[in-house]
CSV table of C-alpha atoms and ligand atoms in Angstrom, one decimal:
chain,number,residue,atom,x,y,z
A,1270,MET,CA,156.7,55.1,85.4
A,1271,ASP,CA,155.1,54.1,89.0
A,1272,SER,CA,156.7,53.4,91.7
A,1273,ILE,CA,154.7,51.9,95.4
A,1274,LEU,CA,156.7,54.3,98.0
A,1275,VAL,CA,156.1,52.6,102.0
A,1276,ARG,CA,156.8,53.9,104.5
A,1277,GLY,CA,157.5,51.3,107.3
A,1278,GLY,CA,156.9,50.2,110.8
A,1279,GLN,CA,153.1,50.9,111.1
A,1280,ARG,CA,151.0,48.1,112.6
A,1281,LEU,CA,148.2,46.8,110.6
A,1282,ASN,CA,144.8,46.8,111.8
A,1283,GLY,CA,141.5,46.4,109.7
A,1284,ARG,CA,139.5,45.1,107.4
A,1285,ILE,CA,140.6,43.7,103.7
A,1286,PRO,CA,138.7,42.6,100.4
A,1287,ILE,CA,139.4,39.6,98.4
A,1288,SER,CA,139.1,40.0,94.5
A,1289,GLY,CA,138.5,37.5,92.1
A,1290,ALA,CA,141.4,35.6,91.4
A,1291,LYS,CA,143.2,35.9,88.4
A,1292,ASN,CA,144.4,32.8,87.4
A,1293,ALA,CA,140.9,31.6,87.4
A,1294,CYS,CA,139.3,34.4,86.0
A,1295,LEU,CA,142.1,33.6,82.9
A,1296,THR,CA,141.4,30.5,82.1
A,1297,LEU,CA,137.3,31.1,82.3
A,1298,MET,CA,137.2,33.5,79.6
A,1299,PRO,CA,139.5,31.1,77.3
A,1300,ALA,CA,135.9,29.6,78.2
A,1301,ALA,CA,134.0,31.2,76.4
A,1302,LEU,CA,135.3,30.1,72.7
A,1303,LEU,CA,133.8,26.8,73.7
A,1304,CYS,CA,130.0,28.3,72.8
A,1305,ASP,CA,128.5,30.3,70.8
A,1306,GLU,CA,126.6,32.1,73.9
A,1307,PRO,CA,127.8,34.9,76.1
A,1308,LEU,CA,129.4,33.0,79.5
A,1309,THR,CA,129.0,36.1,82.5
A,1310,LEU,CA,131.7,36.0,84.6
A,1311,THR,CA,130.5,38.3,88.5
A,1312,ASN,CA,133.3,38.8,90.9
A,1313,ALA,CA,136.0,38.9,88.5
A,1314,PRO,CA,139.6,40.7,89.5
A,1315,ARG,CA,140.1,44.4,88.1
A,1316,LEU,CA,143.5,43.6,86.2
A,1317,SER,CA,145.9,44.2,83.7
A,1318,ASP,CA,146.4,40.3,82.6
A,1319,ILE,CA,142.8,40.5,83.0
A,1320,ARG,CA,142.3,43.2,80.2
A,1321,THR,CA,145.0,41.5,78.5
A,1322,MET,CA,143.5,37.9,78.2
A,1323,ALA,CA,140.0,40.8,77.0
A,1324,ALA,CA,142.3,41.6,74.2
A,1325,LEU,CA,143.5,38.3,73.3
A,1326,LEU,CA,139.4,37.2,72.6
A,1327,GLU,CA,138.6,40.4,70.7
A,1328,SER,CA,141.0,39.7,68.4
A,1329,LEU,CA,139.9,36.6,67.5
A,1330,GLY,CA,136.5,38.0,67.8
A,1331,CYS,CA,135.0,37.4,70.6
A,1332,GLU,CA,132.9,40.6,72.0
A,1333,VAL,CA,134.2,41.3,75.3
A,1334,ALA,CA,131.9,43.6,77.9
A,1335,ALA,CA,133.3,44.6,81.6
A,1336,LEU,CA,130.5,46.0,83.2
A,1337,GLN,CA,130.2,47.1,86.8
A,1338,GLN,CA,133.9,48.4,86.5
A,1339,GLY,CA,134.9,45.6,85.5
A,1340,ARG,CA,133.7,43.3,88.3
A,1341,VAL,CA,131.4,41.7,85.7
A,1342,LEU,CA,132.9,40.4,82.5
A,1343,VAL,CA,130.6,39.5,79.6
A,1344,VAL,CA,132.1,37.0,76.7
A,1345,GLY,CA,130.7,36.3,73.4
A,1346,ALA,CA,131.8,34.4,71.2
A,1347,GLU,CA,129.2,33.9,68.8
A,1348,ARG,CA,131.5,32.8,66.1
A,1349,ILE,CA,135.5,32.7,66.0
A,1350,ALA,CA,136.9,35.0,63.4
A,1351,ASN,CA,140.5,34.1,63.4
A,1352,HIS,CA,142.4,31.3,65.0
A,1353,ARG,CA,145.6,32.6,65.1
A,1354,ALA,CA,146.4,34.2,68.6
A,1355,ASP,CA,149.4,36.2,68.0
A,1356,TYR,CA,152.4,36.5,69.4
A,1357,GLU,CA,152.7,40.1,70.1
A,1358,ILE,CA,149.8,39.1,73.1
A,1359,VAL,CA,151.2,35.8,73.5
A,1360,ARG,CA,154.1,37.5,74.4
A,1361,LYS,CA,152.6,39.7,77.4
A,1362,MET,CA,151.0,36.9,79.2
A,1363,ARG,CA,152.0,33.1,79.3
A,1364,ALA,CA,148.0,31.8,79.9
A,1365,SER,CA,147.1,33.0,76.2
A,1366,ILE,CA,148.0,29.5,75.7
A,1367,LEU,CA,144.2,28.9,77.0
A,1368,VAL,CA,142.8,29.4,73.7
A,1369,LEU,CA,144.0,26.4,72.0
A,1370,GLY,CA,142.5,23.8,73.1
A,1371,PRO,CA,138.7,25.5,73.2
A,1372,MET,CA,139.5,27.2,69.5
A,1373,LEU,CA,140.8,23.5,68.3
A,1374,ALA,CA,137.7,21.3,70.3
A,1375,ARG,CA,134.9,24.0,69.0
A,1376,ASP,CA,136.5,25.1,65.2
A,1377,GLY,CA,139.2,22.0,64.4
A,1378,HIS,CA,141.8,24.8,63.9
A,1379,ALA,CA,144.5,27.0,65.7
A,1380,GLU,CA,146.9,28.6,65.9
A,1381,VAL,CA,148.5,29.9,68.7
A,1382,SER,CA,152.1,31.2,69.1
A,1383,LEU,CA,154.8,29.5,71.9
A,1384,PRO,CA,154.9,31.5,74.7
A,1385,GLY,CA,159.0,31.2,75.2
A,1386,GLY,CA,160.3,31.8,79.4
A,1387,CYS,CA,160.1,33.5,81.5
A,1388,ALA,CA,161.6,35.5,84.5
A,1389,ILE,CA,160.4,32.4,86.9
A,1390,GLY,CA,161.7,30.2,84.2
A,1391,ALA,CA,161.7,28.2,80.9
A,1392,ARG,CA,157.9,27.1,81.3
A,1393,PRO,CA,157.8,25.1,78.0
A,1394,VAL,CA,154.0,23.8,77.0
A,1395,ASP,CA,154.9,19.8,75.7
A,1396,LEU,CA,151.8,19.1,78.2
A,1397,HIS,CA,149.3,21.1,76.6
A,1398,LEU,CA,150.4,19.7,73.6
A,1399,ALA,CA,151.4,15.8,74.1
A,1400,GLY,CA,147.7,15.7,75.5
A,1401,LEU,CA,146.5,17.4,72.8
A,1402,GLU,CA,148.1,15.1,70.5
A,1403,ALA,CA,146.7,12.1,72.6
A,1404,MET,CA,143.0,13.1,72.2
A,1405,GLY,CA,143.4,13.3,68.4
A,1406,ALA,CA,145.1,16.8,67.1
A,1407,GLU,CA,147.7,17.0,64.7
A,1408,LEU,CA,150.5,19.8,65.8
A,1409,ASP,CA,153.3,21.5,63.7
A,1410,LEU,CA,155.6,24.1,65.0
A,1411,ARG,CA,157.1,26.4,63.2
A,1412,ASP,CA,157.4,30.1,63.0
A,1413,GLY,CA,157.4,30.5,66.8
A,1414,TYR,CA,153.5,28.8,66.4
A,1415,VAL,CA,151.3,25.6,66.8
A,1416,HIS,CA,149.6,25.0,64.0
A,1417,ALA,CA,146.9,22.8,65.7
A,1418,LYS,CA,144.1,20.6,63.2
A,1419,ALA,CA,141.4,17.9,64.2
A,1420,PRO,CA,139.2,18.1,61.2
A,1421,ARG,CA,137.0,15.5,62.8
A,1422,GLY,CA,137.5,16.5,66.2
A,1423,LEU,CA,138.1,15.9,69.0
A,1424,ARG,CA,138.1,12.7,70.6
A,1425,GLY,CA,138.1,11.3,74.0
A,1426,ALA,CA,141.7,9.5,75.5
A,1427,ASP,CA,142.8,8.9,78.9
A,1428,PHE,CA,146.0,11.0,79.2
A,1429,THR,CA,148.6,10.6,82.1
A,1430,PHE,CA,150.6,14.0,83.2
A,1431,PRO,CA,154.3,13.1,83.7
A,1432,MET,CA,154.0,16.1,85.7
A,1433,VAL,CA,151.4,17.9,87.8
A,1434,SER,CA,150.6,21.3,85.3
A,1435,VAL,CA,147.9,24.3,86.2
A,1436,GLY,CA,147.7,25.2,82.6
A,1437,ALA,CA,148.0,22.0,80.9
A,1438,THR,CA,144.7,20.4,83.3
A,1439,GLU,CA,143.2,23.5,82.8
A,1440,ASN,CA,143.3,23.5,78.8
A,1441,LEU,CA,142.9,19.2,78.1
A,1442,LEU,CA,139.9,20.4,80.9
A,1443,MET,CA,138.5,22.7,78.3
A,1444,ALA,CA,139.0,21.1,75.2
A,1445,ALA,CA,137.4,17.2,76.4
A,1446,THR,CA,134.2,18.8,77.0
A,1447,LEU,CA,133.8,19.1,72.8
A,1448,ALA,CA,135.6,16.1,72.4
A,1449,LYS,CA,133.5,12.6,71.6
A,1450,GLY,CA,133.8,9.7,74.1
A,1451,THR,CA,135.6,10.6,77.0
A,1452,THR,CA,138.2,11.9,78.8
A,1453,ARG,CA,140.8,10.9,81.7
A,1454,LEU,CA,143.0,13.5,82.8
A,1455,ILE,CA,144.5,10.9,85.1
A,1456,ASN,CA,147.4,13.4,88.1
A,1457,ALA,CA,146.1,16.1,87.2
A,1458,ALA,CA,146.2,19.5,89.4
A,1459,ARG,CA,143.4,19.7,91.9
A,1460,GLU,CA,143.9,23.8,92.5
A,1461,PRO,CA,140.8,26.0,93.7
A,1462,GLU,CA,140.9,27.1,90.0
A,1463,ILE,CA,140.9,24.2,88.1
A,1464,VAL,CA,137.8,23.8,90.7
A,1465,ASP,CA,136.3,26.6,89.8
A,1466,LEU,CA,136.8,25.9,85.7
A,1467,ALA,CA,134.9,22.5,86.5
A,1468,ARG,CA,131.9,24.0,87.8
A,1469,CYS,CA,131.7,26.9,85.0
A,1470,LEU,CA,131.6,24.8,82.7
A,1471,ARG,CA,129.2,22.3,84.1
A,1472,ARG,CA,126.9,25.3,84.7
A,1473,MET,CA,127.9,25.5,80.7
A,1474,GLY,CA,126.7,21.6,80.0
A,1475,ALA,CA,129.8,19.8,80.0
A,1476,GLN,CA,129.9,16.5,81.6
A,1477,ILE,CA,132.6,16.6,84.1
A,1478,ALA,CA,133.5,14.2,87.6
A,1479,GLY,CA,136.6,14.4,89.7
A,1480,GLU,CA,137.5,17.4,90.1
A,1481,GLY,CA,139.5,18.6,92.6
A,1482,THR,CA,141.1,15.4,92.5
A,1483,ASP,CA,144.0,13.2,90.2
A,1484,THR,CA,141.7,12.3,87.9
A,1485,ILE,CA,139.1,14.3,85.6
A,1486,GLU,CA,136.3,12.3,83.9
A,1487,ILE,CA,134.8,14.2,81.0
A,1488,GLN,CA,132.2,13.3,78.9
A,1489,GLY,CA,132.3,14.7,75.6
A,1490,VAL,CA,128.9,16.8,74.2
A,1491,ALA,CA,127.6,17.9,71.0
A,1492,ARG,CA,127.3,21.6,72.3
A,1493,LEU,CA,127.5,24.0,75.4
A,1494,SER,CA,125.6,27.2,75.9
A,1495,GLY,CA,125.9,30.5,78.0
A,1496,ALA,CA,126.3,30.1,81.7
A,1497,THR,CA,127.0,33.1,84.7
A,1498,HIS,CA,129.5,31.8,86.8
A,1499,PRO,CA,130.8,33.9,89.8
A,1500,VAL,CA,135.0,33.8,89.7
A,1501,VAL,CA,136.3,32.0,93.4
A,1502,THR,CA,138.0,34.0,95.9
A,1503,ASP,CA,141.7,34.7,94.8
A,1504,ARG,CA,143.5,32.1,97.3
A,1505,ILE,CA,147.4,34.3,96.6
A,1506,GLU,CA,145.8,37.8,97.2
A,1507,LEU,CA,144.0,36.2,100.3
A,1508,GLY,CA,147.3,34.7,101.5
A,1509,THR,CA,149.5,37.7,101.1
A,1510,TYR,CA,147.4,40.2,103.1
A,1511,MET,CA,146.9,37.6,105.5
A,1512,LEU,CA,151.0,38.4,105.8
A,1513,ALA,CA,150.7,41.8,106.1
A,1514,PRO,CA,149.8,41.5,109.9
A,1515,ALA,CA,152.0,38.7,110.6
A,1516,ILE,CA,154.4,40.6,109.4
A,1517,THR,CA,153.7,44.0,110.5
A,1518,GLY,CA,152.0,42.7,113.9
A,1519,GLY,CA,148.2,44.0,114.4
A,1520,GLU,CA,145.1,42.0,113.4
A,1521,VAL,CA,143.4,42.8,110.4
A,1522,GLU,CA,140.6,40.7,108.9
A,1523,LEU,CA,140.5,39.3,105.2
A,1524,LEU,CA,136.4,40.0,103.7
A,1525,GLY,CA,135.9,36.4,101.4
A,1526,GLY,CA,138.9,34.4,102.7
A,1527,LYS,CA,138.4,30.8,103.5
A,1528,ARG,CA,140.9,28.2,105.2
A,1529,GLU,CA,140.2,25.5,102.9
A,1530,LEU,CA,141.7,28.0,100.4
A,1531,VAL,CA,144.9,28.3,101.6
A,1532,GLU,CA,145.0,25.2,104.0
A,1533,ALA,CA,149.0,24.6,104.1
A,1534,PHE,CA,149.7,27.8,104.2
A,1535,ALA,CA,147.5,28.6,107.3
A,1536,GLU,CA,149.4,25.7,108.9
A,1537,ARG,CA,152.8,27.0,108.0
A,1538,LEU,CA,151.7,30.2,109.3
A,1539,GLU,CA,150.8,29.5,112.4
A,1540,VAL,CA,154.0,27.1,113.2
A,1541,ALA,CA,155.2,30.8,112.7
A,1542,GLY,CA,153.0,31.7,115.7
A,1543,ILE,CA,150.9,33.9,114.2
A,1544,GLU,CA,147.3,33.3,114.9
A,1545,VAL,CA,144.3,32.5,112.2
A,1546,ALA,CA,140.7,32.1,112.6
A,1547,ASP,CA,137.5,32.0,110.8
A,1548,THR,CA,135.0,34.4,111.4
A,1549,ALA,CA,131.8,34.7,109.9
A,1550,ASP,CA,132.6,37.0,106.8
A,1551,GLY,CA,136.3,35.2,106.5
A,1552,LEU,CA,139.4,34.2,108.3
A,1553,ARG,CA,141.5,37.1,110.9
A,1554,VAL,CA,144.9,37.6,111.1
A,1555,SER,CA,146.8,38.3,114.7
A,1556,ARG,CA,150.2,38.6,115.5
A,1557,GLN,CA,149.8,40.8,118.8
A,1558,ASN,CA,153.9,40.9,120.5
A,1559,GLY,CA,157.1,38.8,120.6
A,1560,ARG,CA,159.5,37.9,116.9
A,1561,ILE,CA,158.4,35.6,114.3
A,1562,ARG,CA,159.3,31.9,114.4
A,1563,PRO,CA,161.4,29.9,111.6
A,1564,VAL,CA,159.6,27.4,110.3
A,1565,ASP,CA,160.4,25.3,106.9
A,1566,VAL,CA,158.7,25.6,103.7
A,1567,VAL,CA,158.3,23.1,100.3
A,1568,THR,CA,156.0,24.6,97.8
A,1569,ALA,CA,154.3,21.9,96.2
A,1570,PRO,CA,151.5,21.5,93.8
A,1571,HIS,CA,147.5,22.0,95.7
A,1572,PRO,CA,146.8,21.4,98.4
A,1573,GLY,CA,150.8,21.9,99.2
A,1574,PHE,CA,152.5,24.9,99.9
A,1575,PRO,CA,152.0,27.6,96.5
A,1576,THR,CA,155.3,28.9,94.7
A,1577,ASP,CA,153.1,31.7,94.2
A,1578,LEU,CA,153.1,32.5,98.2
A,1579,GLN,CA,156.9,31.8,98.1
A,1580,ALA,CA,158.9,35.1,97.6
A,1581,GLN,CA,155.8,36.7,100.3
A,1582,MET,CA,156.4,34.0,103.1
A,1583,MET,CA,160.1,34.8,102.7
A,1584,ALA,CA,159.4,38.2,103.3
A,1585,LEU,CA,157.9,36.8,107.0
A,1586,LEU,CA,160.8,34.8,107.7
A,1587,THR,CA,163.4,37.2,107.1
A,1588,LEU,CA,162.4,38.6,110.4
A,1589,ALA,CA,162.0,35.5,111.9
A,1590,ASP,CA,164.2,34.3,115.4
A,1591,GLY,CA,166.3,32.1,113.8
A,1592,VAL,CA,166.6,30.1,110.2
A,1593,SER,CA,164.5,28.4,107.7
A,1594,HIS,CA,164.8,27.0,104.3
A,1595,LEU,CA,162.0,27.5,102.0
A,1596,GLU,CA,162.5,25.2,98.9
A,1597,GLU,CA,161.6,25.8,95.6
A,1598,ARG,CA,160.0,22.6,93.4
A,1599,ILE,CA,157.8,24.1,91.0
A,1600,PHE,CA,160.2,27.0,89.0
A,1601,GLU,CA,164.2,27.0,88.6
A,1602,ASN,CA,164.4,30.8,88.7
A,1603,ARG,CA,162.4,32.2,91.9
A,1604,PHE,CA,164.3,33.6,94.2
A,1605,MET,CA,164.9,37.1,92.1
A,1606,HIS,CA,164.0,38.5,95.1
A,1607,ALA,CA,165.8,36.9,97.9
A,1608,PRO,CA,168.9,39.4,96.4
A,1609,GLU,CA,166.8,42.8,96.5
A,1610,LEU,CA,165.2,41.2,100.4
A,1611,ALA,CA,168.5,41.2,100.8
A,1612,ARG,CA,169.8,44.9,100.4
A,1613,MET,CA,166.6,45.6,102.6
A,1614,GLY,CA,169.0,43.9,105.3
A,1615,ALA,CA,167.6,40.2,105.1
A,1616,HIS,CA,170.2,37.5,105.5
A,1617,ILE,CA,169.8,34.9,102.5
A,1618,GLU,CA,171.6,32.4,100.7
A,1619,VAL,CA,170.4,30.5,97.5
A,1620,HIS,CA,171.4,27.5,96.8
A,1621,GLY,CA,170.0,25.6,93.6
A,1622,GLY,CA,166.3,25.4,94.8
A,1623,THR,CA,166.7,26.2,98.7
A,1624,ALA,CA,167.1,29.3,100.1
A,1625,THR,CA,168.6,29.5,103.7
A,1626,VAL,CA,167.3,32.6,105.4
A,1627,THR,CA,168.4,33.7,108.9
A,1628,GLY,CA,165.9,35.8,110.5
A,1629,VAL,CA,167.4,39.6,111.6
A,1630,GLU,CA,165.7,42.0,114.0
A,1631,ARG,CA,164.6,44.9,111.2
A,1632,LEU,CA,164.8,45.5,107.9
A,1633,ARG,CA,166.2,48.7,106.4
A,1634,GLY,CA,163.8,50.4,103.9
A,1635,ALA,CA,165.7,50.5,100.3
A,1636,PRO,CA,164.9,51.3,97.3
A,1637,VAL,CA,163.7,48.1,95.3
A,1638,MET,CA,162.5,46.2,92.0
A,1639,ALA,CA,161.4,43.2,91.4
A,1640,THR,CA,161.0,40.9,87.9
A,1641,ASP,CA,157.2,39.1,89.0
A,1642,LEU,CA,154.5,39.9,90.8
A,1643,ARG,CA,154.4,38.4,94.1
A,1644,ALA,CA,158.2,39.0,94.2
A,1645,SER,CA,157.4,42.6,93.9
A,1646,VAL,CA,154.2,41.8,96.6
A,1647,SER,CA,156.9,40.0,99.3
A,1648,LEU,CA,159.3,43.3,98.6
A,1649,ILE,CA,155.7,45.8,99.5
A,1650,LEU,CA,155.4,43.4,102.5
A,1651,ALA,CA,159.2,43.3,103.9
A,1652,GLY,CA,158.6,47.9,102.8
A,1653,LEU,CA,155.4,47.5,105.5
A,1654,ALA,CA,157.8,46.1,108.0
A,1655,ALA,CA,161.4,47.9,107.3
A,1656,GLU,CA,162.3,50.8,109.0
A,1657,GLY,CA,162.5,54.1,106.8
A,1658,GLU,CA,161.0,54.2,103.7
A,1659,THR,CA,160.7,51.3,100.8
A,1660,ARG,CA,160.2,52.7,97.3
A,1661,VAL,CA,159.2,49.4,95.1
A,1662,ALA,CA,160.0,49.6,91.1
A,1663,ARG,CA,158.2,48.5,88.4
A,1664,VAL,CA,155.1,48.5,89.5
A,1665,TYR,CA,153.4,47.2,86.2
A,1666,HIS,CA,154.2,43.8,87.7
A,1667,LEU,CA,152.0,44.2,91.0
A,1668,ASP,CA,148.9,45.3,88.6
A,1669,ARG,CA,148.8,42.3,87.3
A,1670,GLY,CA,147.9,39.9,89.9
A,1671,TYR,CA,146.3,42.7,92.7
A,1672,GLU,CA,144.1,45.2,92.9
A,1673,ARG,CA,144.5,48.8,94.1
A,1674,VAL,CA,147.3,47.5,96.4
A,1675,GLU,CA,147.9,50.7,98.4
A,1676,GLU,CA,144.2,51.7,98.9
A,1677,LYS,CA,143.4,47.9,100.6
A,1678,LEU,CA,146.5,48.5,102.7
A,1679,SER,CA,146.1,52.1,103.2
A,1680,ALA,CA,143.1,51.2,104.9
A,1681,CYS,CA,144.1,49.7,107.4
A,1682,GLY,CA,146.7,51.8,108.6
A,1683,ALA,CA,149.9,51.2,105.9
A,1684,ARG,CA,151.5,54.2,104.9
A,1685,ILE,CA,151.8,53.6,101.0
A,1686,GLU,CA,151.4,55.6,97.6
A,1687,ARG,CA,152.1,55.0,94.6
A,1688,ILE,CA,154.1,57.9,93.2
A,1689,THR,CA,153.5,58.1,89.3
A,1690,GLU,CA,155.9,60.1,87.1
A,1691,LYS,CA,155.2,62.8,84.4
A,1692,ALA,CA,156.2,61.3,81.1
A,1693,ALA,CA,158.9,63.9,81.0
B,3035,EPZ,C1,149.9,28.4,86.8
B,3035,EPZ,O1,151.1,28.8,86.0
B,3035,EPZ,C2,150.1,29.9,87.3
B,3035,EPZ,N1,149.2,30.8,86.7
B,3035,EPZ,C3,151.6,30.5,87.9
B,3035,EPZ,O2,150.8,31.4,88.4
B,3035,EPZ,C4,151.5,29.4,89.0
B,3035,EPZ,O3,153.1,29.7,89.3
B,3035,EPZ,C5,151.4,27.7,88.9
B,3035,EPZ,O4,150.7,27.4,87.9
B,3035,EPZ,C6,152.0,26.7,89.6
B,3035,EPZ,O5,150.8,27.1,90.1
B,3035,EPZ,C7,147.9,31.0,85.9
B,3035,EPZ,O6,147.5,30.2,86.5
B,3035,EPZ,C8,147.4,31.6,84.7
B,3035,EPZ,P1,152.5,24.7,85.9
B,3035,EPZ,P2,151.2,27.3,84.6
B,3035,EPZ,O7,151.9,24.1,84.2
B,3035,EPZ,O8,150.1,26.7,84.6
B,3035,EPZ,C9,156.7,22.7,84.1
B,3035,EPZ,C10,151.1,33.7,89.3
B,3035,EPZ,O9,152.4,34.2,89.9
B,3035,EPZ,N2,155.3,22.3,82.7
B,3035,EPZ,O10,151.7,24.2,86.7
B,3035,EPZ,O11,151.8,27.7,84.0
B,3035,EPZ,C11,156.4,24.3,84.0
B,3035,EPZ,O12,157.6,24.6,83.5
B,3035,EPZ,C12,151.9,32.7,88.6
B,3035,EPZ,O13,150.2,34.2,89.1
B,3035,EPZ,C13,156.6,21.6,82.1
B,3035,EPZ,O14,157.3,21.3,82.6
B,3035,EPZ,O15,152.3,26.7,85.3
B,3035,EPZ,C14,156.6,24.5,85.6
B,3035,EPZ,O16,157.6,23.8,86.3
B,3035,EPZ,C15,152.9,32.4,88.0
B,3035,EPZ,N3,155.4,21.6,80.5
B,3035,EPZ,C16,155.0,23.0,86.3
B,3035,EPZ,O17,155.0,22.2,84.9
B,3035,EPZ,C17,154.1,22.3,80.1
B,3035,EPZ,O18,153.4,21.6,79.5
B,3035,EPZ,C18,154.0,23.5,86.6
B,3035,EPZ,O19,153.9,25.1,85.7
B,3035,EPZ,C19,153.4,23.0,81.4
B,3035,EPZ,C20,154.5,22.9,82.8
């Protein structure tokens, strides 16, 4: 299994191009199931999760072509030949549940394996199901699968989310585009990936208003058509690489970055003493001298501080001049990086959903591993600043969400390489 070896202590200077968003692409691809013409996605990221979604769509009878080395994806669902999303694929990636709404809306039936729990929490899909039921779907849960039917088609409904869910908002938004009548999604997620999905669906002919606010209104249409859509910039990759010069010192320009995508995060970075400035091509982040200041962080749905940047922010705060608190409010088990950072010399105490981080003057390299991709990359960030060598195992987590991490960082002066273990 591959690992990443980091020799820490280099200041970073240079430019890093930011890719299209994994989590946007993972909902845009299943949107192609809504119509019989191809959907072309440009600015697609080249990641293993995207290949998993392509394999899932192919298993349903779609044709998926990756052009320009995977930068452009063409997904054609002329006909859905198989309406069953199998456990073997769904268990690898929870976003697989996003094929449920589109298949049901288009053909009136679908079977999708229930995803089960994962390393960061239980992550149920009850809100996806409740919303579809409100739109008239008949659901039966058996053999680990959701068997969904809507023989007369879905119908528009008002659905109020009891808690904000990105995935459930996406599933219902897609389903509502082909439902009869008007759907109002109340207390909907406002993430940039939702806005991007709505824009793409509108290019396909959907009638949608209010995306980016907490109420989205969708007027169902009889059919959608093919379209070409550029995937929005990955705000989590952006935030992750903003932390690289923040933790090592130096100055890096994030090409394609936009502050509006990471406003709450950028504000916390500035409180920590990091400079963030707009440039013609993106965002410039720098820390010249002096210690990092401690800050408190509370994760929340967008526009709050993203849970997907909590682990990386913790890596930074391990080196702050004082005590920081990080409160995780989205996922109950998302501090698995804390004991690994502690192995590098960090002082972190976790009580319930809050981590208290007492900054230390230096971290020391160590062999570490992580259980999800954001935790993995937080260990790489820590390794960039640590004395000596850090070897991050289980790189397949990283490959799910970060394209060419070692190339992007070494172009800025980091000493980082992938170690490929040869099979015996
Ligand atoms: C999306 O997951 C992202 N994944 C996650 O990215 C991200 O951490 C998360 O949103 C929050 O921002 C994709 O977009 C593919 P949710 P999702 O539904 O949609 C609970 C990454 O590292 N909930 O907004 O699954 C749930 O358990 C990741 O790229 C229910 O209770 O997240 C959680 O506590 C991992 N019932 C909260 O809501 C439901 O039916 C928010 O989850 C659905 C969710």
